[in-house]
Coordinates of C-alpha atoms in Angstrom, one line a residue:
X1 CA 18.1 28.6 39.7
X2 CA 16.7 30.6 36.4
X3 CA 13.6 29.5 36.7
X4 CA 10.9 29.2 39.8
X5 CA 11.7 30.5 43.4
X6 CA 15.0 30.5 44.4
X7 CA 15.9 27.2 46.8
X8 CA 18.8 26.8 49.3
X9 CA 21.5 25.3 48.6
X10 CA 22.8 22.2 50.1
X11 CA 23.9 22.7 53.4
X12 CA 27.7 22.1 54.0
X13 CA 31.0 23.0 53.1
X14 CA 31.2 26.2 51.8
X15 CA 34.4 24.9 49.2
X16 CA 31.9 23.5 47.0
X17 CA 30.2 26.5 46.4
X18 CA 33.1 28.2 45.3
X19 CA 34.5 25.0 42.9
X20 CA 31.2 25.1 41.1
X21 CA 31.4 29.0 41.0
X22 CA 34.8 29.1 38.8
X23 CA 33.5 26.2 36.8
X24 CA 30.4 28.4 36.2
X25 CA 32.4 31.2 35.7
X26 CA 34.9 29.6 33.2
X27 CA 32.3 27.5 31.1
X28 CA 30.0 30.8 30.9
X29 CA 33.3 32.9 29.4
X30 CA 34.6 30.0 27.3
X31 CA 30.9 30.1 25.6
X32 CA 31.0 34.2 25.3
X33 CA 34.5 34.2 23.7
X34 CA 33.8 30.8 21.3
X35 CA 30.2 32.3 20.3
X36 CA 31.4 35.6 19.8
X37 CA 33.7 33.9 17.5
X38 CA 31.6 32.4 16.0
X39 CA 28.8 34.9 15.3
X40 CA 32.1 37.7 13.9
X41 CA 33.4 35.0 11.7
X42 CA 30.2 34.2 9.9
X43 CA 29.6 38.0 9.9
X44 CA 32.8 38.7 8.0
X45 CA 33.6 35.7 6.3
X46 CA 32.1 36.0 2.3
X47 CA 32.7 31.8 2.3
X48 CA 30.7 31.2 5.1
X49 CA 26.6 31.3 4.3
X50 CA 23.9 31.3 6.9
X51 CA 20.5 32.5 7.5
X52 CA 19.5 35.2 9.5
X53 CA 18.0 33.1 11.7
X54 CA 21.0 31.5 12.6
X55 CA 22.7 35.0 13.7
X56 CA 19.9 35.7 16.1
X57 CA 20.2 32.2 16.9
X58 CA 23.9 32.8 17.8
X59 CA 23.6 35.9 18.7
X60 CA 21.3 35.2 21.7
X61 CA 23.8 32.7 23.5
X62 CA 26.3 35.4 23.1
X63 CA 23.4 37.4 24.6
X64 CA 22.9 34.3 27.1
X65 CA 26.7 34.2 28.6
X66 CA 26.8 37.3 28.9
X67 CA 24.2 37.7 30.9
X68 CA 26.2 35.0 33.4
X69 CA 29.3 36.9 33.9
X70 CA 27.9 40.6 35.3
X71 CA 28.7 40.0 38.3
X72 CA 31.6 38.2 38.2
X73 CA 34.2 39.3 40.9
X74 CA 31.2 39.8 43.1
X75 CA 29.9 36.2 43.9
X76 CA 31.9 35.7 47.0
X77 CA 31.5 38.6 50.1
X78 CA 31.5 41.2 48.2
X79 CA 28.2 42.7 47.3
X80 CA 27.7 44.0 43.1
X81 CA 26.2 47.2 43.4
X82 CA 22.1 47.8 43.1
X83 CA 22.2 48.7 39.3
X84 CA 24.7 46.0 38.0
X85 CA 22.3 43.8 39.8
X86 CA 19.5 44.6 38.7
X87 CA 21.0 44.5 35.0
X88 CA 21.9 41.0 35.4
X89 CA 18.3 40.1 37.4
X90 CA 16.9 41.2 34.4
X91 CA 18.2 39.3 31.6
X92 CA 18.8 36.2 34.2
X93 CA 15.1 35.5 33.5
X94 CA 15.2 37.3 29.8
X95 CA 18.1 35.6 28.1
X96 CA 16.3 31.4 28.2
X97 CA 13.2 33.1 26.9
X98 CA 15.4 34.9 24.0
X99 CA 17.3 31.5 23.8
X100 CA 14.1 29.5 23.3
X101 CA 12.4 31.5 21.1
X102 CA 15.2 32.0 18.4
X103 CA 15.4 28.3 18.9
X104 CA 12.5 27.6 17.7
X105 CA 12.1 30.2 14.9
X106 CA 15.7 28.8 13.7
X107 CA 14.0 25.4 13.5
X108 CA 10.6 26.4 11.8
X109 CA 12.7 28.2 9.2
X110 CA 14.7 24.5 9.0
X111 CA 11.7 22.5 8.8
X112 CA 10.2 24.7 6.0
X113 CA 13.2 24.9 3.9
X114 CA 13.2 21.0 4.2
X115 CA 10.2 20.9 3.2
X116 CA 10.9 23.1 0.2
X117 CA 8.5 26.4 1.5
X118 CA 10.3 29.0 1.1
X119 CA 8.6 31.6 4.1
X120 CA 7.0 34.9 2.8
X121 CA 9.0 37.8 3.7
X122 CA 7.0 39.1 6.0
X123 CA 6.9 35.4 7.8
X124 CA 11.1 35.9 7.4
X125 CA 10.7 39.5 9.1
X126 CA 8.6 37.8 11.9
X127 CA 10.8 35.0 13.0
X128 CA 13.2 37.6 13.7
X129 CA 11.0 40.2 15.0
X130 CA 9.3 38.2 17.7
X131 CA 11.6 36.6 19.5
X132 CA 13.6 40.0 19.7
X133 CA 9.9 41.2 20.8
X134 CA 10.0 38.8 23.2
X135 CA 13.0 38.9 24.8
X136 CA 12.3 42.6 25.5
X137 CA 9.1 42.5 27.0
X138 CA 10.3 40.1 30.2
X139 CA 13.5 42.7 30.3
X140 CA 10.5 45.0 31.0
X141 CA 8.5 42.9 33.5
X142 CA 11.4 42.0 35.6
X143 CA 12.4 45.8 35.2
X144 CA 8.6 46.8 36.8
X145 CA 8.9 44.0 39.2
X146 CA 12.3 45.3 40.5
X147 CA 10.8 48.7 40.6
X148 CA 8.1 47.8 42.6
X149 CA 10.2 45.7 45.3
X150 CA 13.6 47.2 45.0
X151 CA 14.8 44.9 48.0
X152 CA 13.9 41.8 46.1
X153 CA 17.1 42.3 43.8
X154 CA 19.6 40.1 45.5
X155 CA 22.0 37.4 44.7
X156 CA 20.3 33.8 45.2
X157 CA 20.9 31.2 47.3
X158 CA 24.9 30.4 45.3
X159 CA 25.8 33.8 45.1
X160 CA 26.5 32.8 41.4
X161 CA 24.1 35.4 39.7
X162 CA 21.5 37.9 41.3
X163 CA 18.0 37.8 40.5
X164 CA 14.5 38.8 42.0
X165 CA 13.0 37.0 45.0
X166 CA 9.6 37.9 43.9
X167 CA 8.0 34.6 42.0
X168 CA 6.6 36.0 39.1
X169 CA 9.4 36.5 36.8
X170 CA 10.7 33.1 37.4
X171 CA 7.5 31.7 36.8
X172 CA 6.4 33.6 34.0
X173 CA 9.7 33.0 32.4
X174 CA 9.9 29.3 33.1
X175 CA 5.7 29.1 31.8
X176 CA 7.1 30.9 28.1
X177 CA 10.4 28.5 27.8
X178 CA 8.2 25.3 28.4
X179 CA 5.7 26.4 26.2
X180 CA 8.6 27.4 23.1
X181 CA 10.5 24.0 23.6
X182 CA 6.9 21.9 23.6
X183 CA 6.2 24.1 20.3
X184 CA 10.0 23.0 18.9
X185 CA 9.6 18.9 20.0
X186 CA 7.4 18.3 17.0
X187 CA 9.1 20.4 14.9
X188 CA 12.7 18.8 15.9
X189 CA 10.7 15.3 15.3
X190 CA 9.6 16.3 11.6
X191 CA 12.9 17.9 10.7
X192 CA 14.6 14.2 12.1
X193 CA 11.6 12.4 9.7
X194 CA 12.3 14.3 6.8
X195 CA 16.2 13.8 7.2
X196 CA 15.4 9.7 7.7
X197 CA 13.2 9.0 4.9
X198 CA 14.3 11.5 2.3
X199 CA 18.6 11.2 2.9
X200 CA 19.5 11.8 -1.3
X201 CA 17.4 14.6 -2.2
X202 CA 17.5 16.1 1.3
X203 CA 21.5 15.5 0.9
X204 CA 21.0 17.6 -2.4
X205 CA 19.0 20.2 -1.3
X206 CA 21.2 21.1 1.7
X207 CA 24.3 20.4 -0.1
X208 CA 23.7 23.1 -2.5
X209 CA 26.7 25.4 -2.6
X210 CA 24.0 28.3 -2.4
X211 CA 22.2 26.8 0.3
X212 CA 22.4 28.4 3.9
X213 CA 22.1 25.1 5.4
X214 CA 23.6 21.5 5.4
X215 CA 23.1 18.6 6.8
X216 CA 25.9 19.1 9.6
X217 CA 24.3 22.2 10.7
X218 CA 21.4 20.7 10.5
X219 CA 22.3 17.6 12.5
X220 CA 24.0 19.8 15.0
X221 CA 21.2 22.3 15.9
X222 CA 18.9 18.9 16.5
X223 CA 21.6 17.9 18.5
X224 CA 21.9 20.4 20.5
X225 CA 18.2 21.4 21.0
X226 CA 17.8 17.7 22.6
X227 CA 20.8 18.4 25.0
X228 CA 18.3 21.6 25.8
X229 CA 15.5 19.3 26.4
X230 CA 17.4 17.1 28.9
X231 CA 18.7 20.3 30.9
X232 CA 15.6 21.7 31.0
X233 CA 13.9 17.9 32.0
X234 CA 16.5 18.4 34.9
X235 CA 15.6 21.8 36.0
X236 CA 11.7 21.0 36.5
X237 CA 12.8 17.6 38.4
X238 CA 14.8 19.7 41.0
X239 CA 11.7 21.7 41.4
X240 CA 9.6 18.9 42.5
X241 CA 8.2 18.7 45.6
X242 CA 10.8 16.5 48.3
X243 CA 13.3 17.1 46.2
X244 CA 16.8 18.2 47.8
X245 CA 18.2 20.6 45.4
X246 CA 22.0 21.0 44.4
X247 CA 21.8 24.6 43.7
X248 CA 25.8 25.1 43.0
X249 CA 25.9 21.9 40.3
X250 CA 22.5 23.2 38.5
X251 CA 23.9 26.4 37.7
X252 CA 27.3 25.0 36.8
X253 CA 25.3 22.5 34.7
X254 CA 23.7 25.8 33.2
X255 CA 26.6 27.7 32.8
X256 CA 27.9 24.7 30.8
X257 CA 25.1 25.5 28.0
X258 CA 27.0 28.2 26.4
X259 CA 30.5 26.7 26.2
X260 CA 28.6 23.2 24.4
X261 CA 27.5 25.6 22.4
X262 CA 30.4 27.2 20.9
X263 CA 31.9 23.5 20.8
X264 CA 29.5 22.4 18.6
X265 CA 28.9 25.2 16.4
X266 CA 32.7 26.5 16.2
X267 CA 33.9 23.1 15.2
X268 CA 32.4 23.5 11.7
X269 CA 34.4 23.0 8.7
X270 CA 33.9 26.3 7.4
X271 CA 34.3 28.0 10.4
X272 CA 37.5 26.5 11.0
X273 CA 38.8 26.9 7.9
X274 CA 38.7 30.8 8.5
X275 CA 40.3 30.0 11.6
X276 CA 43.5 28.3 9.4
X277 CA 43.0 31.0 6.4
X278 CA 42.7 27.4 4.3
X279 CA 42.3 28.1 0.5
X280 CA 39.2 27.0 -1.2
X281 CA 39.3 25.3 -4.3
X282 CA 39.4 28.1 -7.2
X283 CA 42.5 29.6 -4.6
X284 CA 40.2 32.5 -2.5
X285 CA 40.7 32.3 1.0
X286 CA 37.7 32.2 3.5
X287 CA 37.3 35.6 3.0
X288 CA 36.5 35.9 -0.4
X289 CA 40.4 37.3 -1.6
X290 CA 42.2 35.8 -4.4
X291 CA 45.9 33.7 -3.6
X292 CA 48.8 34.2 -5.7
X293 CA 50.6 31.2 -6.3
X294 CA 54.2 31.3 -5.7

């Protein structure tokens, strides 16, 4: 499990293990290849327009499955070596932290744009800066943890991803992501009440061909950050106490994250037309070049 102490898996046959492993596996490399994908496209495209909060947004799922495939090859009996281990232990508990904090910087800067305050540029510099800051201070606490109880660095309880036996991390990392996503709900709430009661002109202001934003993206990031919400809901109720926790199927379920998100964020109309090279309207292709007409 990412967050808390590590539990046992249920007892049994061992097959399961290993079906929820490749499905784990798969979901986690689907999500690297569509993010990455995603995140190069939007780099190089001059048709596609986003804010910069939305490539560390991006970036940090790619960031995110990543982080779930170092030691694939090495779930099963054979052992990843100490330092690839201890690599993935790290960002195990570093990459939801990174995750939920560009999540909710990605939202603020939606809510405010909604709202029609522009953020300072300093306040632009921040929501990029502290996540970032974030992200690399628990890579340095689980770092000092694992250097204080090297034997703690292990695989857990699937063999799906190493992490630390020692509680802190977990818990430290679980406290911060609970505390970002209770931070986003109201947020998410006024971005939905703003997007109810104010459809033309907020139609108009995201529609704007200069705009970085529309109401698709829009919709999909609140989308998305309530499928978070659940997934997080059902980690903390496997943590409760009597509870008999499916350890294989959690981790599947959280390997799925990444691949949902490519789905929903690759399946853009502009991101697709790149993909088909489809001219726009005054004949440039996605990428800014003039067509010649035959």
């Amino acid at each position: 499990m990412l967050f808390g102490d590590s539990a046992s898996p249920i007892a049994g046959d061992e097959t399961i293990n290993i079906h929820f492993t490749i499905v784990y596996d798969v979901f986690a490399l689907l999500g690297f290849l569509s993010l990455s994908f995603v995140l190069c496209t939007a780099l190089l495209s001059s048709r596609i327009h986003r804010s910069t909060t939305w490539f560390l947004y991006i970036f940090s799922w790619v960031v995110y499955s990543l982080g779930l495939l170092l030691i694939i090859g090495h779930q099963g009996s054979t052992k990843p070596e100490f330092g690839i281990c201890l690599a993935q232990a790290m960002v195990i508990y570093a990459n939801p932290v990174f995750v939920a904090a560009s999540t909710t910087a990605y939202l603020l800067q939606i809510s405010l744009h909604l709202w029609g305050k522009a953020p300072l540029r300093h306040s632009q510099i921040l929501l990029l800066v502290v996540p970032s800051v974030i992200f690399l201070l628990v890579l340095l606490e689980v770092l000092i943890v694992a250097l204080l109880y090297p034997s703690m660095i292990e695989r857990e309880a699937s063999g799906m991803f190493c992490h630390t036996a020692h509680p802190l991390p977990g818990r430290l990392s679980a406290c911060i992501v609970i505390f970002l996503f209770t931070v986003s709900i109201p947020i998410v709430f006024t971005i939905c009440r703003v997007l109810y009661r104010n459809k033309n002109f907020v139609r108009d202001r995201l529609n704007n061909e200069n705009s970085v934003y529309s109401v698709s993206l829009v919709l999909r990031v609140v989308l998305f950050h309530c499928i978070l919400l659940i997934v997080l809901g059902i980690s903390l109720a496997e943590l409760l106490p009597g509870r008999r926790v499916n350890l294989p199927a959690l981790n599947a379920l959280l390997g799925l994250l990444p691949a949902m998100a490519g789905l929903i964020f690759g399946s853009q109309r502009d991101i697709l037309r790149v993909l088909m090279r489809c001219p726009d309207a005054r004949g440039h292709d996605e990428y800014g070049k003039s067509q010649s007409t035959p």
